[in-house]
XYZ file of C-alpha atoms in Angstrom:
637
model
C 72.235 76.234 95.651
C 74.955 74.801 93.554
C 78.357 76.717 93.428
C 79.504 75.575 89.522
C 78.594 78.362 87.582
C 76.819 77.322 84.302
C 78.695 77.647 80.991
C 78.738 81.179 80.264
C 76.656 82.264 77.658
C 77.427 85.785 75.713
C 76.145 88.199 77.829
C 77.623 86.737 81.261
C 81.216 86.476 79.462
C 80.355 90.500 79.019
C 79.683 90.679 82.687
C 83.074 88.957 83.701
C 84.865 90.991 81.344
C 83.314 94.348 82.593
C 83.941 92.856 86.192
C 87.441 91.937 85.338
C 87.954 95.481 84.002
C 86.660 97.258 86.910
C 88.546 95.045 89.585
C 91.355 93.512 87.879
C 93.559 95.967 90.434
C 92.285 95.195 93.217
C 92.235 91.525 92.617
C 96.203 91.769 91.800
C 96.732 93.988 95.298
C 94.932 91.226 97.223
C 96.996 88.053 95.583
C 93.761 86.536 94.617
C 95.040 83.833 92.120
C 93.000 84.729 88.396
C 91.825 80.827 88.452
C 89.415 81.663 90.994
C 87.964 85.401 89.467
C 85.196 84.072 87.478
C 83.764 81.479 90.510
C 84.252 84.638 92.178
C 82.089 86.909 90.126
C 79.743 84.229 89.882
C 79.273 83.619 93.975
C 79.140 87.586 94.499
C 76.458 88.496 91.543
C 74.662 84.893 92.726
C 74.882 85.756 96.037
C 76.826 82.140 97.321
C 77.872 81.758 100.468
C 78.771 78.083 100.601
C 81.989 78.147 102.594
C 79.400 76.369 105.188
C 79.389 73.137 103.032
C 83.088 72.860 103.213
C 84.394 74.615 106.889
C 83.129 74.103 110.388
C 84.403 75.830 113.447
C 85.259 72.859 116.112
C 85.462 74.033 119.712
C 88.118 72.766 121.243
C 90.020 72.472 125.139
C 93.782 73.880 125.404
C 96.205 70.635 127.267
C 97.305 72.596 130.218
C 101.033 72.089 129.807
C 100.740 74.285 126.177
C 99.690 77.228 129.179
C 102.365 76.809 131.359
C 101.812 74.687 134.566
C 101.709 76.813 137.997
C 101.976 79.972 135.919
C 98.802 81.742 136.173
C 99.760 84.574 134.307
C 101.522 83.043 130.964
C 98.118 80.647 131.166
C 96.016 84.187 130.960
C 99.038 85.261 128.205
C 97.832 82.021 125.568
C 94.611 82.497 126.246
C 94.581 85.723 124.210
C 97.361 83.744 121.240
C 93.919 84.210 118.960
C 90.997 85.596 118.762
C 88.204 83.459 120.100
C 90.846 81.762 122.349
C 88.896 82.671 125.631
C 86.038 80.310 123.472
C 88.419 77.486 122.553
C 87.509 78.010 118.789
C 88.952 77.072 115.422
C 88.027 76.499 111.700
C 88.395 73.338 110.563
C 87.635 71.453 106.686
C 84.615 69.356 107.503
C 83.932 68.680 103.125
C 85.071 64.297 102.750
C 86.663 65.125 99.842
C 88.569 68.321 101.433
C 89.901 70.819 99.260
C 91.774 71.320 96.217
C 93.130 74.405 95.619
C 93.668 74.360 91.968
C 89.849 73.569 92.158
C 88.679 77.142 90.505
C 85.851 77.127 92.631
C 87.802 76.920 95.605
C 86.855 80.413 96.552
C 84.462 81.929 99.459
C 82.916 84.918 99.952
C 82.633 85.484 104.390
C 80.407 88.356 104.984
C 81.107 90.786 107.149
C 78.987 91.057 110.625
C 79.995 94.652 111.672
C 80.846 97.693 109.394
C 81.715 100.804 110.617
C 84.021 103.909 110.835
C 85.348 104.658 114.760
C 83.910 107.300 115.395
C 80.198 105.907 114.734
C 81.065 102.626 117.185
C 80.215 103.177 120.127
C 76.825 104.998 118.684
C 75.972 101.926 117.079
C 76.804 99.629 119.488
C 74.177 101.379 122.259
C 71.633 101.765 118.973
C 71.724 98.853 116.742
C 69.529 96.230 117.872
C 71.347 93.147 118.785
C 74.600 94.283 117.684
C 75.957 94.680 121.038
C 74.881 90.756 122.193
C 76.049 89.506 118.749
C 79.698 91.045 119.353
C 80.145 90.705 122.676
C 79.057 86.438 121.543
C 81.780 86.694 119.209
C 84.362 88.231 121.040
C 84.027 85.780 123.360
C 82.261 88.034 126.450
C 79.942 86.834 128.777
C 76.954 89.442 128.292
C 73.181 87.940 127.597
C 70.928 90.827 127.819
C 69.200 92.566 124.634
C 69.599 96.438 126.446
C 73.272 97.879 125.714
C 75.321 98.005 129.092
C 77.851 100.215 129.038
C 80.328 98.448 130.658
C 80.391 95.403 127.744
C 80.266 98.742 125.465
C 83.409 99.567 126.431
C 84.521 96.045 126.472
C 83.509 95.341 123.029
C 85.477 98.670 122.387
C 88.485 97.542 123.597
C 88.571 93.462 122.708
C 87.612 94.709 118.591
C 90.915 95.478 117.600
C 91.635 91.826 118.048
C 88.897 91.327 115.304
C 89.151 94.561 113.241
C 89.697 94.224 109.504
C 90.014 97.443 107.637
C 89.802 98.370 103.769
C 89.447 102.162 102.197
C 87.903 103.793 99.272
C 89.834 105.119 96.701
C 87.912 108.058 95.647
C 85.769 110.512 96.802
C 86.042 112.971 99.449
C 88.216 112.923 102.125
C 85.387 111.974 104.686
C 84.808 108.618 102.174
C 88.614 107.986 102.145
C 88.676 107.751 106.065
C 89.430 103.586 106.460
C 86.099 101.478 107.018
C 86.854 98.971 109.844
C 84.691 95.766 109.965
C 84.702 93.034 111.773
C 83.777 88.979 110.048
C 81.268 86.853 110.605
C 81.236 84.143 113.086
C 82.919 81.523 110.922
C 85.397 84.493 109.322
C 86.788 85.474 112.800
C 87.443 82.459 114.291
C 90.393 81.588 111.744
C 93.258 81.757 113.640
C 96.934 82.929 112.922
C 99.519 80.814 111.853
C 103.162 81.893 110.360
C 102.684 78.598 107.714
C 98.890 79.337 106.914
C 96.662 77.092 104.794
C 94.447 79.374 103.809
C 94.578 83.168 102.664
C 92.139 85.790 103.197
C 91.630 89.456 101.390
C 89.137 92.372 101.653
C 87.586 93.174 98.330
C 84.693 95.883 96.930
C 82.495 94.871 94.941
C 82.380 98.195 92.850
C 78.756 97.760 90.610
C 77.105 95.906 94.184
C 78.478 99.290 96.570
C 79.131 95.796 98.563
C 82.230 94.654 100.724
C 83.290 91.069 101.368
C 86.356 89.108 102.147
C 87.066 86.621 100.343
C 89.091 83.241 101.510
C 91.129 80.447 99.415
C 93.386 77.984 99.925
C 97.132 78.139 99.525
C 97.643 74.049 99.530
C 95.191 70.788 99.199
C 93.308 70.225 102.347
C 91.988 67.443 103.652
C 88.727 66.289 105.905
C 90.027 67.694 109.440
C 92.380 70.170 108.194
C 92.878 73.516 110.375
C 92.296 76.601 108.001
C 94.373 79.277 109.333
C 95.496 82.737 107.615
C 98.699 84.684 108.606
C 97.603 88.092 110.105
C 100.577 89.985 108.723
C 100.576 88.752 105.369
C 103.537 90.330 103.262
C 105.562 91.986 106.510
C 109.235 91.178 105.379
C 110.739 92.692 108.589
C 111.087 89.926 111.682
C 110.745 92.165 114.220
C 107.850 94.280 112.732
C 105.839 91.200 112.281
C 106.410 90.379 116.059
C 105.093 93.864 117.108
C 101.973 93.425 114.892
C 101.121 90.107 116.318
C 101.161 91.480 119.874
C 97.665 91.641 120.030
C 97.637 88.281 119.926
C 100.950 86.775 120.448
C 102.722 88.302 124.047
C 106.481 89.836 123.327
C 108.768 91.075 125.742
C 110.608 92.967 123.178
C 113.600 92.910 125.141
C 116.442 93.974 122.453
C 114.443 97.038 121.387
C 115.676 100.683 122.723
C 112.987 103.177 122.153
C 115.337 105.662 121.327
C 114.283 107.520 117.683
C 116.988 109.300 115.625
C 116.730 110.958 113.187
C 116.439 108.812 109.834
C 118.945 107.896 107.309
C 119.473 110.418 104.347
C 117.195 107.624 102.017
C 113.933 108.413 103.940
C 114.202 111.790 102.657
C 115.745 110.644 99.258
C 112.393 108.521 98.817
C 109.938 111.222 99.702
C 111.448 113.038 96.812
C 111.029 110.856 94.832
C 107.531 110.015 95.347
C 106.803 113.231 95.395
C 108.075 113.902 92.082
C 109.701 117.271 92.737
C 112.331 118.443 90.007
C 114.788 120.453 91.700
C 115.545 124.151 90.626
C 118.641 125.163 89.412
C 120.279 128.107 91.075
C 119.410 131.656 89.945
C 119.951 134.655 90.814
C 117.611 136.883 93.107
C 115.887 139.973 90.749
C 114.913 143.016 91.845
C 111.709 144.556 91.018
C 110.974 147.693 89.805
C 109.283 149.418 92.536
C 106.180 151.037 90.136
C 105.932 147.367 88.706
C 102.265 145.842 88.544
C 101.859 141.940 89.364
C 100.031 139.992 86.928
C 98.549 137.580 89.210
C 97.297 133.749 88.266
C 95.410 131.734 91.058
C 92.883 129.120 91.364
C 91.935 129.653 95.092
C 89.393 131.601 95.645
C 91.127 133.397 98.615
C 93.110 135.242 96.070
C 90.811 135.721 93.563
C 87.825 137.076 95.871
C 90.225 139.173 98.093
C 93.529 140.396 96.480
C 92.706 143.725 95.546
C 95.607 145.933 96.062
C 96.608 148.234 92.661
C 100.322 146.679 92.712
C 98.357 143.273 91.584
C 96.341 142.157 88.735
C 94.068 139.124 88.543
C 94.842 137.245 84.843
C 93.739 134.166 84.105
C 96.740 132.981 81.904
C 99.330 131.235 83.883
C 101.874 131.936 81.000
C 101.870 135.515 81.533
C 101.949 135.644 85.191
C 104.297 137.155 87.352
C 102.827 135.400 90.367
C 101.767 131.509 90.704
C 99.485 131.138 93.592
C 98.620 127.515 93.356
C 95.990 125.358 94.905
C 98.408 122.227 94.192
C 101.397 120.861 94.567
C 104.105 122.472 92.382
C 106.498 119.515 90.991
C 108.724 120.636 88.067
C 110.317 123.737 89.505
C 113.422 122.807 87.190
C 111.268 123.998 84.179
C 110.104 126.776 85.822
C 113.710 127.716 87.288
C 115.403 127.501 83.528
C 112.233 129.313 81.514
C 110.810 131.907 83.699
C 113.136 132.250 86.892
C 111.261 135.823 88.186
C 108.023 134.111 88.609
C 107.229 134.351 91.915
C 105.393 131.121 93.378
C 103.805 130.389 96.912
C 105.329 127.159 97.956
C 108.820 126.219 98.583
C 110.851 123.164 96.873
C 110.988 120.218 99.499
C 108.287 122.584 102.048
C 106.840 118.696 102.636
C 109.469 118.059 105.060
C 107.412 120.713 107.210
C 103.828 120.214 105.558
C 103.552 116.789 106.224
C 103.581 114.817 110.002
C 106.093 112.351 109.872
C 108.657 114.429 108.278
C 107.544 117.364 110.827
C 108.735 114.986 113.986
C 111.689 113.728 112.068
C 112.890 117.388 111.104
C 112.200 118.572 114.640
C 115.007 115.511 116.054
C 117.519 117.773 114.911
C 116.591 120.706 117.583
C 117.461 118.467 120.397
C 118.214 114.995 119.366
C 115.472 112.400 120.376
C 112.863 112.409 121.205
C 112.934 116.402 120.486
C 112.288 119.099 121.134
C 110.372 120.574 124.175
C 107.790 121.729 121.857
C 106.945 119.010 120.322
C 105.099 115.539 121.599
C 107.297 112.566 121.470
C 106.464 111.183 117.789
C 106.651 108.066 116.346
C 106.515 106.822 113.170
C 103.984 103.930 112.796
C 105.601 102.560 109.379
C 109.428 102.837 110.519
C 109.123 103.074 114.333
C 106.471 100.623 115.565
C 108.978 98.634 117.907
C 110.701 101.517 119.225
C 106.807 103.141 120.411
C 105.830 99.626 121.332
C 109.100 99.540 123.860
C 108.338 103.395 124.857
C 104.884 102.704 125.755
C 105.259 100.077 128.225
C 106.761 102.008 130.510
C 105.155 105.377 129.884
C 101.638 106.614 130.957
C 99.636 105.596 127.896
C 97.563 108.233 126.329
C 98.516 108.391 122.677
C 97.021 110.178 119.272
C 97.240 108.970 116.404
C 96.940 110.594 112.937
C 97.523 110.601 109.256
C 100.504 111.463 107.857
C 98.568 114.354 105.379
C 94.596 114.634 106.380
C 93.382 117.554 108.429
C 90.541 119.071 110.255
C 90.858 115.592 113.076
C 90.447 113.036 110.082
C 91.389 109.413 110.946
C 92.461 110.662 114.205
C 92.399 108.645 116.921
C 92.888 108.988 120.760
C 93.687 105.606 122.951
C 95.707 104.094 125.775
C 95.062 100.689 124.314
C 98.153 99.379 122.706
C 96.215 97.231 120.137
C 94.165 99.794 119.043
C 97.339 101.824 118.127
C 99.231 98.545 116.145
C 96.109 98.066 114.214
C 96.204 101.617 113.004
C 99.100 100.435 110.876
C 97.083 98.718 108.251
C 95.113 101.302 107.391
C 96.244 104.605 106.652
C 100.193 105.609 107.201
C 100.133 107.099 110.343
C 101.945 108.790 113.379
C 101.270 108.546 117.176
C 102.454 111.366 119.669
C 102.081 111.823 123.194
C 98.216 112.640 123.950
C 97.913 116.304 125.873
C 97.178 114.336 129.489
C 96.962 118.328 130.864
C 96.514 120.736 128.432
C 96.073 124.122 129.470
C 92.237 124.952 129.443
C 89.913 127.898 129.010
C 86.983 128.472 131.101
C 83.623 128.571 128.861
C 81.524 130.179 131.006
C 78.454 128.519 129.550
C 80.049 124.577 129.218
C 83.016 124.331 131.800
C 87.038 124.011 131.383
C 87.423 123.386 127.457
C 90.402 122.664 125.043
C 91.286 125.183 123.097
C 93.931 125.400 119.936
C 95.857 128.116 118.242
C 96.347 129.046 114.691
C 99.215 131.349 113.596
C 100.242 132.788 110.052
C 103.548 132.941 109.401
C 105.213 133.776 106.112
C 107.981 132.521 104.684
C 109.903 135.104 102.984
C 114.011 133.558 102.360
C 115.393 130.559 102.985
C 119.428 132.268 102.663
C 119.308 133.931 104.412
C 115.826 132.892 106.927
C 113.528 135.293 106.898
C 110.556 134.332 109.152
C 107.261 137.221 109.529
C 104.216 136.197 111.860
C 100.779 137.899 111.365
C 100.001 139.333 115.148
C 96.109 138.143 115.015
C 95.400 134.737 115.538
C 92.630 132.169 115.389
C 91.163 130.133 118.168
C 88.876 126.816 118.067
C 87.757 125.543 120.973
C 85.972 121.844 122.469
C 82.132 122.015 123.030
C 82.656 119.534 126.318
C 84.299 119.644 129.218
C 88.071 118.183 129.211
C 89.043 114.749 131.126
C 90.454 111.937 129.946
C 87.632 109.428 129.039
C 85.489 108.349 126.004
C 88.562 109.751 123.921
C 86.002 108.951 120.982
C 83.401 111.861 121.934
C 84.743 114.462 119.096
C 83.261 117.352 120.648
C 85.524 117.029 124.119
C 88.735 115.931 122.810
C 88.878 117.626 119.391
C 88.446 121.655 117.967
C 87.602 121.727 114.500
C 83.937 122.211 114.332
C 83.883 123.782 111.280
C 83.267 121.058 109.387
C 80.482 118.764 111.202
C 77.048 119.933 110.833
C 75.011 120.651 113.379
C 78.031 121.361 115.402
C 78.329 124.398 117.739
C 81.119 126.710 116.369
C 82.373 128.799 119.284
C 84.391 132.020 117.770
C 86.640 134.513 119.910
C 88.599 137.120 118.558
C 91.709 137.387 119.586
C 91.949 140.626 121.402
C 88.968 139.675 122.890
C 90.515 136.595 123.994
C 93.637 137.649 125.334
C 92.404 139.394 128.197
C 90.171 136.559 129.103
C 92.831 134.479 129.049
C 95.033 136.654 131.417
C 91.765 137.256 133.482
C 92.632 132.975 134.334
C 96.012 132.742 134.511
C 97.386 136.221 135.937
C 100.556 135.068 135.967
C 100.959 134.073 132.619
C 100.752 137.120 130.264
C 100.321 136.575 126.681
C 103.477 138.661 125.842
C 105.751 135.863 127.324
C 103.828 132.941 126.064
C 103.741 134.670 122.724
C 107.086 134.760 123.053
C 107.820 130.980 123.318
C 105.794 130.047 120.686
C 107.895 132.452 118.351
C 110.976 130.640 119.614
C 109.097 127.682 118.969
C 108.716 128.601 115.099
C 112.132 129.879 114.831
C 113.948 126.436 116.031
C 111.839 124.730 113.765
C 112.687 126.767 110.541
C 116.130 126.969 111.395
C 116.143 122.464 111.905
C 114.671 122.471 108.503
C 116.602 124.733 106.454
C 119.938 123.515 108.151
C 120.476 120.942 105.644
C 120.019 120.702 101.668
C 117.271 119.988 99.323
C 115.885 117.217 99.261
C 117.085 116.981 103.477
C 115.914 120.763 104.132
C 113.392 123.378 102.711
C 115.113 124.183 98.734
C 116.548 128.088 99.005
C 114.539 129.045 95.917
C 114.708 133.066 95.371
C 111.403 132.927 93.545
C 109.521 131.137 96.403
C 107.234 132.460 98.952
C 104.859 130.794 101.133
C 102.105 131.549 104.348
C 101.534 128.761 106.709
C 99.153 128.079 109.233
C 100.758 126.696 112.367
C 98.026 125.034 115.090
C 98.871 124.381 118.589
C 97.726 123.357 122.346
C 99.316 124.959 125.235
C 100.604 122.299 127.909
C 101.225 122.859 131.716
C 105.213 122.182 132.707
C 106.239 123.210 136.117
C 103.649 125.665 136.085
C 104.308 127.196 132.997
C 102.747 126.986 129.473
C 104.901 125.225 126.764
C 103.745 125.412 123.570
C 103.718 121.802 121.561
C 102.754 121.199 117.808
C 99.823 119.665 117.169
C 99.656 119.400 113.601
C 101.278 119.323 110.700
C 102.230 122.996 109.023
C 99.472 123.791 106.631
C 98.538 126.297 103.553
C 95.456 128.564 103.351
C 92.256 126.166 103.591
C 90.241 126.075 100.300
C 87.204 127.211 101.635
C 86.645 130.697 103.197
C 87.669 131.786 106.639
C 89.285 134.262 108.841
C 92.470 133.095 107.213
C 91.681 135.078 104.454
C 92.558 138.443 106.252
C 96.215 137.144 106.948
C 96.701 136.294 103.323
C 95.692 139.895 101.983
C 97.259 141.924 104.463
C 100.626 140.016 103.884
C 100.109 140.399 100.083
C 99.630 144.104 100.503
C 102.347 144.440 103.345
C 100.019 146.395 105.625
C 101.344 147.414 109.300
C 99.180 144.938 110.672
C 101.431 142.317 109.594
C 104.044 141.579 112.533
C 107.509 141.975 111.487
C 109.226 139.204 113.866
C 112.127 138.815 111.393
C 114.199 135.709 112.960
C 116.508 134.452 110.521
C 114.562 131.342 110.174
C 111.096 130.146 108.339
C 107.800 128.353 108.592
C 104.965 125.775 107.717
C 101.936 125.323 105.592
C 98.401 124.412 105.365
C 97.187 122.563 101.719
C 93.779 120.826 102.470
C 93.742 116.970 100.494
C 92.209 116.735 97.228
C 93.658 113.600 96.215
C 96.449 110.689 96.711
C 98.856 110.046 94.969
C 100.803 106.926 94.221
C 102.377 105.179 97.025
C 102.355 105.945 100.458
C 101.669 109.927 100.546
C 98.871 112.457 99.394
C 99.159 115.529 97.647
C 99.772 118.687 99.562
């Protein structure tokens, strides 16, 4: 098939134009130079995969002084510089005439051989016929047989991330925005790395196909023999950043590195601010209302509307007239609000993201204890600003890390792993933190499955900020793993993870927390609840006080006319025999959809007894489910 496209005629200059239109954005993200975009359009809608008349992938034998003579181990070190080094492989321009890159058809589409989110690998591995043999091939593994064996499963599991490309969706739900990993073709992963590539290579969606692809040009004139090689950290600026990522491939000692975290520099928070888009409030004064007054009462969750039925409030369905703004979203312009109606009360806090969202969470909580923080709280590391500190931490630790979104909930784009090039390649896709993995949780005894997991979710209401003024509801919520705990296949959801809620088909197991209590003490006699309870309060009241130490935008924003509920989930961890409470996610506000968190937010509205008064001069967290992301690096709480 020839790869000139003819001359276009009307109608296919109205398909470039519409395909222009609908992927101009993405074509400017990946660098793809515009002389190529209409060979492009016409290879994808032709379906043209010539890159096979041009490259060839040479096999090749390593001289054995580039491994190092009589060192064994730096020989098995080179061997792994690239993938497809334990094959000998590399691309090469086979075309006579070479290549000219200001040739506009000098473009290639390389399809893709694997597609697939992580938590459907290994599935599709042991179910896809002749996946398994075609990877393991390609990853260089010596495996022959057509029937999965576990063993190269797990192999193919761990060599992947050497191979892994990754691209995500836009829009949608959250569950479509989780990244898509993929792995090339034969001829696509067997381009190797070089820091003065020839060649550049890009993910790109086809948007009216539903189709991915990754598409490859040149970055110079080649000629007949020619290696083609890409740079696998394309546009890292930071030295020693780039080093870490290349560790997959490329061994590093890392010796200058400490893996000592501070907290950061004043700008970190200065830029969240920013991107946020928060206008400050300016300073009022607190107003007292009169105590026969009725609330007018605006919301758009359905938690208020469907529940808040107390005479002192009345549902309206004008914002402007409110006295109360319960929002779904993220408030920005509090200045406005601050200057024009000052007595409105709202349910979030100025600058609460410093809480609300993961890595500000960890960074906040440095201030407890200095690093790594406090006892509470799983050493934390930031993927995008800390890679070569964790890098330097884990080779000396016992390995068992998580790793998760800076903003997604309910165990989205979470990941569990001990293998260290699972956890770098997590940086290209979504921002992301890692923290210490539980190793020894503290369990609870299903009778009918075994020694499960088991997290806790707390409501705590933020009343003041000057003075603190912290409440906690006294019921609490409990989720709890379907499997028994160990530390394997850290990819089987239903062992390592407790949000059920959301999966169907997926055994919710419910206990109510007086119920549980006892059972719990039944297990551990000599732990009563009381004096856990009691840590985990202390727990909350560190953290509040850490991040309403400092100024807006460095702490929580002492707004009189803010209020706010959070839902705080945690793990209990064995130390020295005791339970310590650690953080396992981010603070959140009330879910969208209904649950038992419902009964927390109307009994603290109507101030019923129920409500525990811990009042400890400090505050709390919150829960906002993601509808959308914003621009940059973070997503709206």
């Amino acid at each position: 098939m020839s790869t000139n496209p003819t001359v276009p005629n009307g109608a296919e200059d109205e398909e470039f134009r519409v395909f222009v239109a609908l992927h101009s954005a993405a074509l400017q993200a990946s660098a793809i130079p515009p002389v190529y975009w209409r060979s492009l359009h016409h290879k994808i809608t032709s379906e043209i995969y010539d890159a096979g008349e041009v490259f060839g992938i040479m096999q090749f034998q390593q001289e054995d002084e580039d491994e190092g003579e009589g060192d064994e181990e730096n020989g098995e070190e080179k061997k792994k510089d690239n993938p497809g080094d334990e094959i000998r492989c590399k691309v090469v321009v086979t075309r006579e005439s070479g290549l000219q890159a200001s040739e506009p058809t000098s473009v290639f589409l390389v399809d893709h051989a694997w597609t697939y989110r992580v938590d459907h690998a290994r599935q599709q591995l042991e179910q896809i016929p002749g996946l398994l043999p075609r990877m393991a091939a390609l990853m260089g593994l010596d495996f022959h047989g057509e029937v999965p064996d576990p063993d190269t499963v797990e192999l193919v599991m761990e060599r992947m991330w050497k191979y892994n490309q990754t691209y995500q969706l836009s829009q949608g739900s959250p569950e479509d925005k989780v990244p898509v990993w993929y792995v090339m073709d034969e001829f696509g992963s067997q381009v190797r790395h070089s820091d003065q590539p020839t060649c550049s290579m890009a993910p790109f969606f086809y948007v009216q196909g539903q189709l991915a692809y990754t598409v490859l040009w040149p970055l110079q004139d080649l000629h007949e023999g020619d290696e083609v090689t890409r740079d696998y950290t394309y546009g890292e600026p930071d030295p020693l950043v780039r080093q870490c990522r290349l560790l997959p491939w490329i061994p590093s000692d890392l010796e200058e590195v400490s893996s000592v975290t501070a907290e950061p520099p004043d700008s970190f928070f200065e830029n969240i601010a920013r991107e946020n888009k928060e206008q400050l409030p300016v300073e009022i004064q607190p107003y007292t209302v009169p105590k026969d007054k009725v609330y007018k009462v605006y919301s758009e969750m359905s938690q208020v509307t469907n529940n808040l039925s107390h005479p002192r409030f009345q549902l309206i369905e004008d914002e402007d007239e409110a006295d109360i703004i319960w929002r779904y979203n993220h408030i920005k312009d509090y200045s406005k609000l601050s200057v024009e109606r000052p007595h409105v009360l709202l349910n979030q806090f100025p600058c609460e993201s410093i809480i609300t969202v993961k890595d500000c969470l960890a960074a906040v909580a440095r201030r407890v204890k200095g690093s790594p923080g406090p006892d509470w709280l799983p050493q934390t590391f930031n993927l995008q600003t800390e890679l070569p500190q964790f890098i330097k931490h884990y080779q000396g630790e016992d390995n068992h890390w998580i790793c998760k979104p800076w903003n997604l909930a309910r165990g989205l784009d979470t990941h569990i792993t001990n293998n260290l090039d699972y956890i770098i390649r997590q940086r290209e896709s979504t921002p992301k933190v890692v923290c210490k993995y539980l190793e020894d949780p503290v369990l609870f005894n299903r009778e009918e499955v075994g020694m499960v997991k088991f997290d806790i979710r707390y409501m705590l209401m933020l009343r003041s900020v000057q003075p603190l003024r912290l409440y906690a509801y006294n019921v609490f919520w409990l989720r709890f793993a379907n499997r028994p705990f160990s530390l394997d296949h850290f990819d089987d959801y239903q062992k390592h993870f407790t949000v059920m809620n959301y999966a169907e088909g997926v055994e919710l197991k419910q206990v109510h927390y007086d119920e549980f209590i006892p059972m719990f003490e039944k297990q551990y006699p000599q732990h009563p609840w009381k004096e856990v309870e009691v840590k985990l309060f202390k727990a909350f009241k560190e953290l509040f006080e850490a991040a309403t130490s400092r100024p807006a935008p460095y702490g929580i924003c002492p707004y009189p006319s803010s209020r706010a509920i959070y839902a705080v989930d945690l793990m209990l961890k064995w130390k020295n025999k005791l339970k310590t409470p650690f953080l396992q996610q981010n603070m959140q506000t009330l879910p969208q959809s209904l649950n038992p968190c419902n009964r927390a937010l109307v009994h603290l509205n109507q101030n019923k007894v129920s409500v525990s008064r811990l009042q400890f001069n400090s505050v709390l967290f919150t829960q906002r489910q993601i509808t959308a992301a914003v621009a940059s690096r973070r997503f709206v709480l």
